[in-house]
mmCIF file of C-alpha atoms and ligand atoms in Angstrom:
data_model
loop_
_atom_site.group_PDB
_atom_site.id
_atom_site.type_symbol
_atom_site.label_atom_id
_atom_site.label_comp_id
_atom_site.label_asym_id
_atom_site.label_seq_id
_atom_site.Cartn_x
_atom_site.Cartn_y
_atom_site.Cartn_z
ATOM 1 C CA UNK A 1 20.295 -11.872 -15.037
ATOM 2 C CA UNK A 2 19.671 -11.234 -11.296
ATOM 3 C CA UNK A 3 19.110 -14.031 -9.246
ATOM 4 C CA UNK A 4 16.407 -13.703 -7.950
ATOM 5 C CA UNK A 5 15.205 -15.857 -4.590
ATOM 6 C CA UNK A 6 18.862 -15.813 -3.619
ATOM 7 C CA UNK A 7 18.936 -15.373 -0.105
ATOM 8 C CA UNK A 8 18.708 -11.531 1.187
ATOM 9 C CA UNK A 9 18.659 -10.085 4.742
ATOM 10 C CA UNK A 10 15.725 -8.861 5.223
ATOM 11 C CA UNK A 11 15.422 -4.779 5.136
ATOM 12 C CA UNK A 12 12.692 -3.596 7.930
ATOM 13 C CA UNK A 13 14.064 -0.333 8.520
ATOM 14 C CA UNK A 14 11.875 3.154 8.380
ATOM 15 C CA UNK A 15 13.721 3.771 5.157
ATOM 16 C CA UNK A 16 15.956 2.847 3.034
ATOM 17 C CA UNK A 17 13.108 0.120 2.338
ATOM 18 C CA UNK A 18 13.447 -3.269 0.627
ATOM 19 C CA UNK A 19 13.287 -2.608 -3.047
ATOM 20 C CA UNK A 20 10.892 -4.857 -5.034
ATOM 21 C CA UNK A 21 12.438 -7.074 -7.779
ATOM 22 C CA UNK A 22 10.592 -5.037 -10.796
ATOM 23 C CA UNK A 23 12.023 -1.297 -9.696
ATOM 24 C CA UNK A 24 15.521 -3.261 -9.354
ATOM 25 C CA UNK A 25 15.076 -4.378 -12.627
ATOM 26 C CA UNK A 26 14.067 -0.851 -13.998
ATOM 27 C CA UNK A 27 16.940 0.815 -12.458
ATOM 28 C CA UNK A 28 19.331 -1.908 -14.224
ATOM 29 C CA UNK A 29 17.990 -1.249 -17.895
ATOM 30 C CA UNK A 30 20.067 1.090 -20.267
ATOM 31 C CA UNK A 31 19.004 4.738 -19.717
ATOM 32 C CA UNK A 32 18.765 7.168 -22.048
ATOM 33 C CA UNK A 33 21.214 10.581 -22.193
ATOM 34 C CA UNK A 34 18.737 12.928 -19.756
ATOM 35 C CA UNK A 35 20.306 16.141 -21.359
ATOM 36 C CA UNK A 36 20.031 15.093 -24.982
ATOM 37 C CA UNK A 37 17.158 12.007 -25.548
ATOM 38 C CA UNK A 38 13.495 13.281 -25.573
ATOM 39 C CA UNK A 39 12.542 9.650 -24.069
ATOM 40 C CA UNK A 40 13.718 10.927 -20.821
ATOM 41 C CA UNK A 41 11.680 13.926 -20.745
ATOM 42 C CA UNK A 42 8.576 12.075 -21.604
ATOM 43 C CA UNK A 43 9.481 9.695 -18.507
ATOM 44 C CA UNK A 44 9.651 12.707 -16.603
ATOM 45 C CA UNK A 45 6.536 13.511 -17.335
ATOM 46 C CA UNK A 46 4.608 11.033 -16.824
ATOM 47 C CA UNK A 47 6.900 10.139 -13.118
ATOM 48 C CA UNK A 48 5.740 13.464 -12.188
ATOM 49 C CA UNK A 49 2.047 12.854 -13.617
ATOM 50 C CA UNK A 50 2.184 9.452 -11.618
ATOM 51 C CA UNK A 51 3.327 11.022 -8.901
ATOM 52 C CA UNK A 52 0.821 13.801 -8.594
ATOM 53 C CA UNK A 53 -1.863 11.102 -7.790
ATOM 54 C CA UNK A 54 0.185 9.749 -5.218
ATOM 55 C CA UNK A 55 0.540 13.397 -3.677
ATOM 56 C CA UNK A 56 -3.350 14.169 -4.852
ATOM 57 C CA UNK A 57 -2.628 17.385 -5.856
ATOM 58 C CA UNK A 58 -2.756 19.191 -9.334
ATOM 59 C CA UNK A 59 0.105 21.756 -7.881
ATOM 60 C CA UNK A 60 2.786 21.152 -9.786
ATOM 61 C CA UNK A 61 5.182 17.840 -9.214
ATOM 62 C CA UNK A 62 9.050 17.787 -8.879
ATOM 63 C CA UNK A 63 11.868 15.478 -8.756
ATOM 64 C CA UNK A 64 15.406 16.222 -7.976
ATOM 65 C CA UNK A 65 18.481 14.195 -7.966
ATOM 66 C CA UNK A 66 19.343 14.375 -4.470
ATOM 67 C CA UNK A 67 18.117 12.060 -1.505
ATOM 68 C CA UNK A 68 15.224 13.513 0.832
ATOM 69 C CA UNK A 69 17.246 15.822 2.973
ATOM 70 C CA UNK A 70 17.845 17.637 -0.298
ATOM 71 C CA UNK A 71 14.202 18.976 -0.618
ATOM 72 C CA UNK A 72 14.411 20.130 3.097
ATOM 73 C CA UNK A 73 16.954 22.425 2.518
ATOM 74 C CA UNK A 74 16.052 23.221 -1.060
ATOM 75 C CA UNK A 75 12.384 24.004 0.658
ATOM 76 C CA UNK A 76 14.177 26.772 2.921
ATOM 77 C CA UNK A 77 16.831 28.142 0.801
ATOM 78 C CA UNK A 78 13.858 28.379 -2.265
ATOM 79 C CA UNK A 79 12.059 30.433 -0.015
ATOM 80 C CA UNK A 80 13.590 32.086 2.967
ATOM 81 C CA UNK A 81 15.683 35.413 3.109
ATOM 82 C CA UNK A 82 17.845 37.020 5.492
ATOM 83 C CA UNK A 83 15.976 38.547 8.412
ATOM 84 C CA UNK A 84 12.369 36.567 7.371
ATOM 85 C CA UNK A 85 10.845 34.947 10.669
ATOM 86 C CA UNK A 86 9.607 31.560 10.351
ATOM 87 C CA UNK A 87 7.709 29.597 12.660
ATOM 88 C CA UNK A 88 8.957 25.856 13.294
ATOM 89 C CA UNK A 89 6.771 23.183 14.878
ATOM 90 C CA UNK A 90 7.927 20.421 16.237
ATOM 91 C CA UNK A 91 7.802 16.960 18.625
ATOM 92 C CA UNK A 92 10.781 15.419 17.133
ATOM 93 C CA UNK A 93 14.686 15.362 15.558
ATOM 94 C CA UNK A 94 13.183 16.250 11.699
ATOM 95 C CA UNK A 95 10.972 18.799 13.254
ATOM 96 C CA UNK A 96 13.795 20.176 15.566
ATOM 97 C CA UNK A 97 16.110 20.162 12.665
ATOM 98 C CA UNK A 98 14.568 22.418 10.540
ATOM 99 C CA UNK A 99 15.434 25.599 12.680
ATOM 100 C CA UNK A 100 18.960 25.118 11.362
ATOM 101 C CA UNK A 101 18.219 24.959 8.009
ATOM 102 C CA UNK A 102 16.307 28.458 8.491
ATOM 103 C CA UNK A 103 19.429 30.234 10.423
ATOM 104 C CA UNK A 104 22.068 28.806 8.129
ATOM 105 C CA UNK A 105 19.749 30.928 5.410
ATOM 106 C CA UNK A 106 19.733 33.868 7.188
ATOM 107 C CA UNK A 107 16.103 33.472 8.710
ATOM 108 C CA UNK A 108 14.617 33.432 12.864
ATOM 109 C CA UNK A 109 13.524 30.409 13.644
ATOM 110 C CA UNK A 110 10.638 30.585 16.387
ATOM 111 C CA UNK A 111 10.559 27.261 17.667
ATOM 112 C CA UNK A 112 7.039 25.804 19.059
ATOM 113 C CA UNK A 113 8.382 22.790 20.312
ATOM 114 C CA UNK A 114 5.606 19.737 22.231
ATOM 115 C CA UNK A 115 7.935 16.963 23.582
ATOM 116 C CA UNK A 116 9.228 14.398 21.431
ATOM 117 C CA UNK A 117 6.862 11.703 21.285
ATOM 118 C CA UNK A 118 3.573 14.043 22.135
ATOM 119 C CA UNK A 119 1.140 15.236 20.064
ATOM 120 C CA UNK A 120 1.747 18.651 18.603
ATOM 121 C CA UNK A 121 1.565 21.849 20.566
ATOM 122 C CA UNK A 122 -1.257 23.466 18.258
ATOM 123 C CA UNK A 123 -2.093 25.865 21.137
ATOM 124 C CA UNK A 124 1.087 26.911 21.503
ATOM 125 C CA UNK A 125 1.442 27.544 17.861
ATOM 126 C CA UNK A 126 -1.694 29.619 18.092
ATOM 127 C CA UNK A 127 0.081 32.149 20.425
ATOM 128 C CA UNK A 128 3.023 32.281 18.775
ATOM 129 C CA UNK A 129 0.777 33.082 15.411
ATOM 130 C CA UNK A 130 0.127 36.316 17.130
ATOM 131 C CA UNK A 131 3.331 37.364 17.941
ATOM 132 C CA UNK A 132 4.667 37.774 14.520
ATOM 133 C CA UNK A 133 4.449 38.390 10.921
ATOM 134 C CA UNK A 134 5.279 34.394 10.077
ATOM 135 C CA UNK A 135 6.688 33.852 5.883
ATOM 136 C CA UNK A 136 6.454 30.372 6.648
ATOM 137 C CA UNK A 137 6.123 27.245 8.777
ATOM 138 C CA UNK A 138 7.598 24.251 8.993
ATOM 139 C CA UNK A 139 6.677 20.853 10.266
ATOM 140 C CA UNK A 140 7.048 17.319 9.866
ATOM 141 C CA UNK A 141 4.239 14.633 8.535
ATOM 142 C CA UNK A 142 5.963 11.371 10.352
ATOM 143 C CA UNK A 143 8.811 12.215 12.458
ATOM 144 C CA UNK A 144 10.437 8.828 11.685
ATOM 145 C CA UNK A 145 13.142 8.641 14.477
ATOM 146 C CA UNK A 146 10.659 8.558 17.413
ATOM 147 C CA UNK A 147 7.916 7.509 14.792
ATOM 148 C CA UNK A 148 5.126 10.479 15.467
ATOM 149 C CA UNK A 149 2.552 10.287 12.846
ATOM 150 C CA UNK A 150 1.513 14.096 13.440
ATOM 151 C CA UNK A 151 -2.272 15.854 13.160
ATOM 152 C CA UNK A 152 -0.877 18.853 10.729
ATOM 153 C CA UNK A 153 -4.085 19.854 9.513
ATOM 154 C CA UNK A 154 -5.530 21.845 12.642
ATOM 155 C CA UNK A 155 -2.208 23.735 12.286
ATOM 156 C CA UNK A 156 -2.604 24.312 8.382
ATOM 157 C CA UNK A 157 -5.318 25.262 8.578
ATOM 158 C CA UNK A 158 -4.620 28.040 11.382
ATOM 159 C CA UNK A 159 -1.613 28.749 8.406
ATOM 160 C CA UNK A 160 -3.888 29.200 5.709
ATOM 161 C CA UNK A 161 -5.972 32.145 7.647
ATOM 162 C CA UNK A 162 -3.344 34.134 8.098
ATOM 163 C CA UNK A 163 -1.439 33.433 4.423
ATOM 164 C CA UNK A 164 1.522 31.763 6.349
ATOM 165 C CA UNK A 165 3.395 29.776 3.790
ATOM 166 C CA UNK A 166 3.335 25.886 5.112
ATOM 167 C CA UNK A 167 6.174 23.520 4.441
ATOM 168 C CA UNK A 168 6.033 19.581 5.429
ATOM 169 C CA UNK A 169 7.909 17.040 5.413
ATOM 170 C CA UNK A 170 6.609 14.239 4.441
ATOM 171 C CA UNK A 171 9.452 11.974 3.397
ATOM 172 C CA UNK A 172 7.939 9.007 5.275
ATOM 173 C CA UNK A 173 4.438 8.883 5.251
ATOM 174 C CA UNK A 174 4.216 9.947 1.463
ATOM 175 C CA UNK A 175 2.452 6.715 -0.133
ATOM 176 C CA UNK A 176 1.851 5.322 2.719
ATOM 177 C CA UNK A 177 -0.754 6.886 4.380
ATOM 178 C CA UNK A 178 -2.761 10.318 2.734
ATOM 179 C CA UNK A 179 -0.670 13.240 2.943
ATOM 180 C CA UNK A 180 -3.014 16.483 3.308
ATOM 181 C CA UNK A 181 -1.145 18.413 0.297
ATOM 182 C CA UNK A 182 -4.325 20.493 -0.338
ATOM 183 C CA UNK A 183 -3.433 22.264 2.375
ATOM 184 C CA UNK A 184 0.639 21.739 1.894
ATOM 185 C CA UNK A 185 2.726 24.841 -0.317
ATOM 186 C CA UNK A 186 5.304 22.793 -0.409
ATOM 187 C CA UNK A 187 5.335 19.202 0.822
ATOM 188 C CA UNK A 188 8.067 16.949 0.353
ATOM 189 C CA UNK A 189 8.818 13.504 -0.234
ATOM 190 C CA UNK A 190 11.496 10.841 -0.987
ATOM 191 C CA UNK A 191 12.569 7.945 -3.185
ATOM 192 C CA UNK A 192 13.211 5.749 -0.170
ATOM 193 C CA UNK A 193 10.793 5.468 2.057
ATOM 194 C CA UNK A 194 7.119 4.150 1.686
ATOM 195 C CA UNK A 195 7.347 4.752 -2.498
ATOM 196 C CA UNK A 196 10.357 1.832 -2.499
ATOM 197 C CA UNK A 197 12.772 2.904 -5.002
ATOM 198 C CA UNK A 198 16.443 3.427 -4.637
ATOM 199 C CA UNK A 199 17.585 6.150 -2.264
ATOM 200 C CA UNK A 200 18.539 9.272 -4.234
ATOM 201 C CA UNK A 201 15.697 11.189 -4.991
ATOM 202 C CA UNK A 202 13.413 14.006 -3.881
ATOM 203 C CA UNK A 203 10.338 14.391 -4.717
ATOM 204 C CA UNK A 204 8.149 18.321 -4.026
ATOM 205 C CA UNK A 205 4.301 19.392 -4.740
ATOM 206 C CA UNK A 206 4.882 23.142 -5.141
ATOM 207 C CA UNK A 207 1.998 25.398 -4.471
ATOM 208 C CA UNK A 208 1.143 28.616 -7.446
ATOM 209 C CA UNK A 209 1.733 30.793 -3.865
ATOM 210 C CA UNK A 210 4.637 29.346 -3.586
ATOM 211 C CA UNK A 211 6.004 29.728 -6.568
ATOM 212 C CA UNK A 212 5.040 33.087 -6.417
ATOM 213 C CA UNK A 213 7.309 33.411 -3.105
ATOM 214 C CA UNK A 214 10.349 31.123 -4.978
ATOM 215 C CA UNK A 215 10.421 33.685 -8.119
ATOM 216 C CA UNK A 216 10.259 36.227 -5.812
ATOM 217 C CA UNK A 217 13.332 35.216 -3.956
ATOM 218 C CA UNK A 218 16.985 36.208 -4.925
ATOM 219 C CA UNK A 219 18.317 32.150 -5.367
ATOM 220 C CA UNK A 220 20.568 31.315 -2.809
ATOM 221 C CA UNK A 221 22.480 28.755 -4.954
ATOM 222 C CA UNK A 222 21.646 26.555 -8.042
ATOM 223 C CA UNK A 223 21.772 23.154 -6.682
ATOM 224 C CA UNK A 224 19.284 23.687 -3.450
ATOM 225 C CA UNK A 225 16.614 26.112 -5.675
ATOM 226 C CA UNK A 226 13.106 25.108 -6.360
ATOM 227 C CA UNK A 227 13.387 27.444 -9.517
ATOM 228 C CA UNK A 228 15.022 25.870 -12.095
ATOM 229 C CA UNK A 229 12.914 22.837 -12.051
ATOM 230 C CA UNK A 230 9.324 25.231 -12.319
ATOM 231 C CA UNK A 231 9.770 24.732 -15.885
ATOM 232 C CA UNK A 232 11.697 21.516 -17.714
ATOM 233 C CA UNK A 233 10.706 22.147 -21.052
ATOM 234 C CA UNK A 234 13.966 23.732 -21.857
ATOM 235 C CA UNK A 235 15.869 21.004 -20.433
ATOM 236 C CA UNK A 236 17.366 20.028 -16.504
ATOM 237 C CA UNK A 237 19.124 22.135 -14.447
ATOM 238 C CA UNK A 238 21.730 19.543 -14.191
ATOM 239 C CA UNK A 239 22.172 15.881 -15.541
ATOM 240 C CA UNK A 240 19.250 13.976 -13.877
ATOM 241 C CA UNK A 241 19.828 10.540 -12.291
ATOM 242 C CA UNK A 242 18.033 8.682 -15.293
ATOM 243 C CA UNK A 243 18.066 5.277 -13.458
ATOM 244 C CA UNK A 244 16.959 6.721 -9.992
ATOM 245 C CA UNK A 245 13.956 8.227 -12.554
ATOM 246 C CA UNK A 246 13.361 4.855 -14.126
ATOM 247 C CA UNK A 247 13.119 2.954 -10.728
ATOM 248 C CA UNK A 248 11.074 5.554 -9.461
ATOM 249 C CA UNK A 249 8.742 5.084 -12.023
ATOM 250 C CA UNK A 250 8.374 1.287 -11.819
ATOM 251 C CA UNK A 251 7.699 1.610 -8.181
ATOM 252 C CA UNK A 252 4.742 4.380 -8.396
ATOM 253 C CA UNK A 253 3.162 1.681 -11.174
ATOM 254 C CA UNK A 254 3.609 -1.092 -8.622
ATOM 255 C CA UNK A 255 1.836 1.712 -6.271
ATOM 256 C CA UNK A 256 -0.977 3.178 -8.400
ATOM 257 C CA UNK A 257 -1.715 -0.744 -9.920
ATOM 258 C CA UNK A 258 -2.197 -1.452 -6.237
ATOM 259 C CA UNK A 259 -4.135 1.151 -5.679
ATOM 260 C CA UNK A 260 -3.662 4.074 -3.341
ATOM 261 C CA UNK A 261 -6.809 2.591 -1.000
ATOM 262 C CA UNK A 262 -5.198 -0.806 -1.165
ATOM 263 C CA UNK A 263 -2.058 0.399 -0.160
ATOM 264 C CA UNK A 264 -2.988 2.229 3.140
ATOM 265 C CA UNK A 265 -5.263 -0.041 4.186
ATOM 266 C CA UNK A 266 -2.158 -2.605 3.841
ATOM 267 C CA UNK A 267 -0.066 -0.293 5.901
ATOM 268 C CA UNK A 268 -2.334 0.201 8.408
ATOM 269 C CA UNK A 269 -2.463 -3.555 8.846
ATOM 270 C CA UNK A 270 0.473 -4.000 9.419
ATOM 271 C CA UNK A 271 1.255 -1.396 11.925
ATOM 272 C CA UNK A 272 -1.617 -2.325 14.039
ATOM 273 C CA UNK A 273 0.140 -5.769 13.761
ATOM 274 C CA UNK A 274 3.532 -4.407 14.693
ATOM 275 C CA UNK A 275 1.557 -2.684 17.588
ATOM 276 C CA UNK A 276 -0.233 -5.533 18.696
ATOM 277 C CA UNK A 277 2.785 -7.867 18.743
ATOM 278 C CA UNK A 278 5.050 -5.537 20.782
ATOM 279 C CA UNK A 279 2.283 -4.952 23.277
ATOM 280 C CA UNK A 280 1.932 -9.080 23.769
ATOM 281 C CA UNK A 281 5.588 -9.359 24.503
ATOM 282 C CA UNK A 282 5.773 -6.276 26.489
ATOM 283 C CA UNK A 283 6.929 -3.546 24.768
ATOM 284 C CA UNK A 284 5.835 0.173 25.101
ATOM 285 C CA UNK A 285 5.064 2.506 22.340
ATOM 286 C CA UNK A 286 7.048 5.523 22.408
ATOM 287 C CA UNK A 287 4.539 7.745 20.666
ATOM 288 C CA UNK A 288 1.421 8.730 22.516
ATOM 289 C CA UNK A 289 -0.680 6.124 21.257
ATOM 290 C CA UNK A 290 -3.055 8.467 19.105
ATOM 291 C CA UNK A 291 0.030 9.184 16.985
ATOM 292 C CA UNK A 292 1.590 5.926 16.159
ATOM 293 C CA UNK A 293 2.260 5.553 12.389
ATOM 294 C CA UNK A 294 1.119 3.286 9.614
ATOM 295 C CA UNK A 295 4.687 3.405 8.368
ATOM 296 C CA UNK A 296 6.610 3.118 11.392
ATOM 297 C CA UNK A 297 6.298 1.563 15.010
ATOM 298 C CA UNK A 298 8.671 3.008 17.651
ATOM 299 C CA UNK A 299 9.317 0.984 20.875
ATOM 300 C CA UNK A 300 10.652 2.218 24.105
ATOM 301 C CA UNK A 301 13.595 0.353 25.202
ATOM 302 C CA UNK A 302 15.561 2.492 27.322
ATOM 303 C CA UNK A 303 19.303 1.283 27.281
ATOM 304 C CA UNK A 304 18.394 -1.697 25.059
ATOM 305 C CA UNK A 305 17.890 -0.665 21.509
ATOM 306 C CA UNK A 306 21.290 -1.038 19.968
ATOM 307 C CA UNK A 307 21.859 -4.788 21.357
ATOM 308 C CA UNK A 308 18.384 -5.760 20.486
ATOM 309 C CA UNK A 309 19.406 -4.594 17.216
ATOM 310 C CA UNK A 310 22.284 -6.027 16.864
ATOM 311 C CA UNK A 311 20.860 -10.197 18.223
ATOM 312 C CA UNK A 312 18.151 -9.750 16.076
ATOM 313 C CA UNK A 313 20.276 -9.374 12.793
ATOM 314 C CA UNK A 314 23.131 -11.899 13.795
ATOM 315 C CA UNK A 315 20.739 -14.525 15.182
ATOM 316 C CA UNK A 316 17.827 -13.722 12.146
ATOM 317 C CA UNK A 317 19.169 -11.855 9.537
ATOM 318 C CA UNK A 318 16.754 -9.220 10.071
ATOM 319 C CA UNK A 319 18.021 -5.021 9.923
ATOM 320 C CA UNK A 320 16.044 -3.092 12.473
ATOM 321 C CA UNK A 321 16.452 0.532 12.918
ATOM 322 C CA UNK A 322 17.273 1.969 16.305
ATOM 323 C CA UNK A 323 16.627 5.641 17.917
ATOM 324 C CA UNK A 324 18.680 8.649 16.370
ATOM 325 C CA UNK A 325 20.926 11.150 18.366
ATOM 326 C CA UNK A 326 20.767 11.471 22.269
ATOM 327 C CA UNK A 327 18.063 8.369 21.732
ATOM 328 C CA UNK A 328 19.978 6.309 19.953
ATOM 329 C CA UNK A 329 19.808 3.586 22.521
ATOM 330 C CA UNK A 330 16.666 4.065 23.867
ATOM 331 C CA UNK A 331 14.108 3.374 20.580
ATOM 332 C CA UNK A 332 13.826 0.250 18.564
ATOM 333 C CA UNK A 333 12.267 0.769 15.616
ATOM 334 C CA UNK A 334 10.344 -0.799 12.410
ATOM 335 C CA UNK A 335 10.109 -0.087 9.326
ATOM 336 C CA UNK A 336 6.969 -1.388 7.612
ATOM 337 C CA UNK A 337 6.306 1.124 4.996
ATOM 338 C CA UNK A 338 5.982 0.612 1.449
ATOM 339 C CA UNK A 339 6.965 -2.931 0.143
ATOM 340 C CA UNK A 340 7.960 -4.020 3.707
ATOM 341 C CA UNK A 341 3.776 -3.311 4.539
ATOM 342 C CA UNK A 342 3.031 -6.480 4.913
ATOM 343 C CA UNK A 343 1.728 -8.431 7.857
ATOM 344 C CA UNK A 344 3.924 -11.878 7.017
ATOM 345 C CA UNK A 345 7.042 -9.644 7.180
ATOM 346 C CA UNK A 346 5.865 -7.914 10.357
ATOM 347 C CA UNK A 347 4.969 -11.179 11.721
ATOM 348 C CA UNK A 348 8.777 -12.511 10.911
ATOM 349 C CA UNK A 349 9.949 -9.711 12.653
ATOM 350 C CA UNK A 350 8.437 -9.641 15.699
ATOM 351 C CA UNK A 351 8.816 -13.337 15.888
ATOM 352 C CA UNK A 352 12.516 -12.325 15.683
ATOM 353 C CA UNK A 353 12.352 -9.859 18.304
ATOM 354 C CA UNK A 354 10.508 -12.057 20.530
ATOM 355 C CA UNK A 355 13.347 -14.955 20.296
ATOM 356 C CA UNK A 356 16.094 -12.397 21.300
ATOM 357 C CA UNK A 357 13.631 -10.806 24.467
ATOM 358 C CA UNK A 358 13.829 -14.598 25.825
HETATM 359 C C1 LIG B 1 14.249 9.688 5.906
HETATM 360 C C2 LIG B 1 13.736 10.996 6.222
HETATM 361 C C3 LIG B 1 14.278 12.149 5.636
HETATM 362 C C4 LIG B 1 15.450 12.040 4.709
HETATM 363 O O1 LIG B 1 16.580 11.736 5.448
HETATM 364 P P1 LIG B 1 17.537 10.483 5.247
HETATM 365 O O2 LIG B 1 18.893 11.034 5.190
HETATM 366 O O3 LIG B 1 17.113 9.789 4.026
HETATM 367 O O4 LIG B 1 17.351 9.622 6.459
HETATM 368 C C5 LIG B 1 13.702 13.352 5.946
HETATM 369 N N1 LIG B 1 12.657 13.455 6.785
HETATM 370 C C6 LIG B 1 12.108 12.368 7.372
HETATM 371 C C7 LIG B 1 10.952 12.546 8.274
HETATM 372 C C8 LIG B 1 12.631 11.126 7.103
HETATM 373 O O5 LIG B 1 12.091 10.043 7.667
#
């Protein structure tokens, strides 16, 4: 048997997340052959049933073996063609990113960048709608490494007028605060983040209209299509990751037993906590204020981030997460989504941060 109040460091990064004792324990039980034991595709099932209230959605509910960048590129390659123009919106690195997962399928990328860290350029995107014939448009729910918790819905809905498929990430805000996937075609999530399972899987809400656009579309490759996973009933595409799928599904009954209301009150609690502590000892928010995250607080530390890092897990045993590319040093970030919501955690944390400030 595990042991389990062994010491552990304690996990407060935006993802991977600390994984609860009960999804550890359903990922260590004896799975069942995916390809050949009908037990598996019952668990599918009812993972992607559970799900579906998570997502609040009746659009159909997938889940690939793959970890979250996997659905961002499946997203593209499922539905974008050589010479289609697609609009990407963006105030940070996920956002940014997606323009090369359109050219490296063949499509223009228009690029309505805001700067990282500021609210979405919504006017901007309202020009560029008249420019062009859009297929799609991309955008980000929580851009995680500079922690923007992003107003999408003024821009889906400008989407929706004009029949402009809309694609979102939404790999860390996904069960931890409401994700707007009435007005999503395809928004994607992860194993990882605020749902607390095991890195490895991805998890989609596909749209009928965008089906429509996926069948339509010549597939790119096997591995990164939408397609094969519209219908199950005839079995997997490929072998499934049956433990991934068993964790997953212990950690969306931890969720829905919770409650979905429980659980984003809990993360808003603890950001505002995270927020509040960082502003007592003097730290700035990167984010404009209006977009700080329930699932994420970003602090501005120019020059500081990675040695700050670094104190606080040799001196307290605590993983923090620090900016990403050419603000790597710059952003110290924490993690409180999913099972790391919690204001005792937070409090640790910042009390750890504080000791290595002095
Ligand atoms: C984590 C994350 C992903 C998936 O990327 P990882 O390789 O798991 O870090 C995608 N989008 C966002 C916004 C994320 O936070």
């Amino acid at each position: 048997m595990a042991r389990r109040s062994e010491h552990r460091t304690m996990l407060m990064t935006p993802g991977p997340t600390a994984v609860p004792d009960q999804v550890r324990e359903a990922m260590a039980t004896e799975q069942p052959n995916p390809d050949v034991d009908p037990a598996f595709a019952d668990r599918y099932e009812a993972v992607t049933d559970k799900l579906s209230r998570v997502y609040g959605t009746d659009d159909d509910v997938i889940v690939m073996g793959g970890e979250g960048i996997l659905g961002l590129e499946a997203a593209i390659a499922s539905t974008i063609e050589p010479g289609d123009d697609v609009l990407v919106v963006a105030n940070g690195l996920y956002g940014e990113g997606f323009a090369n997962f359109v050219e490296s399928y063949g499509g223009n990328p228009k690029v309505v960048a805001a700067p990282r860290g500021q609210p979405l350029d919504v006017e901007g995107v309202t020009e560029a709608l008249g420019t062009s014939d859009f297929k799609a448009a991309t955008m980000v729910h929580c851009d995680t490494p500079t922690g923007n918790h992003n107003d999408i819905e003024p821009i889906l809905d400008r989407l929706a007028d004009r029949e402009i498929l809309s694609i979102v990430d939404a790999v860390s805000s996904l069960g931890g605060t409401p994700v707007p996937t009435g007005k999503i075609d395809i928004a994607l999530g992860a194993s990882q983040k605020a749902i607390s399972a095991p890195t490895g899987l991805t998890t989609a809400a596909v749209s009928d209209r965008a089906w429509d656009v996926i069948e339509e579309r010549d597939p790119s490759s096997l591995y990164t299509s939408f397609l094969p996973w519209k219908d199950v009933s005839e079995g997997f595409p490929y072998t499934h990751l049956a433990a991934n799928v068993a964790a997953l599904d212990g950690a969306l009954d931890l969720l829905l037993d919770e409650g979905l209301t429980a659980v984003y009150d809990r993360h808003e609690r603890a950001a505002q906590r995270c927020r509040q502590r960082g502003g007592e000892m003097g730290l700035d928010l990167y984010p404009a204020e209006e977009l700080s995250s329930p699932t994420v607080t970003a602090f501005h530390v120019p020059g500081r981030a990675t040695e700050i890092q670094r104190t606080v897990a040799d001196r307290h045993d605590i993983t923090l997460a620090t900016g990403l590319g050419d603000m790597a040093d710059d952003i110290l970030r924490v993690g409180h989504m999913g099972y790391n919501a919690n204001v005792g955690k937070v409090e640790r944390t910042m009390d750890a941060i504080e000791d290595v400030l002095d």
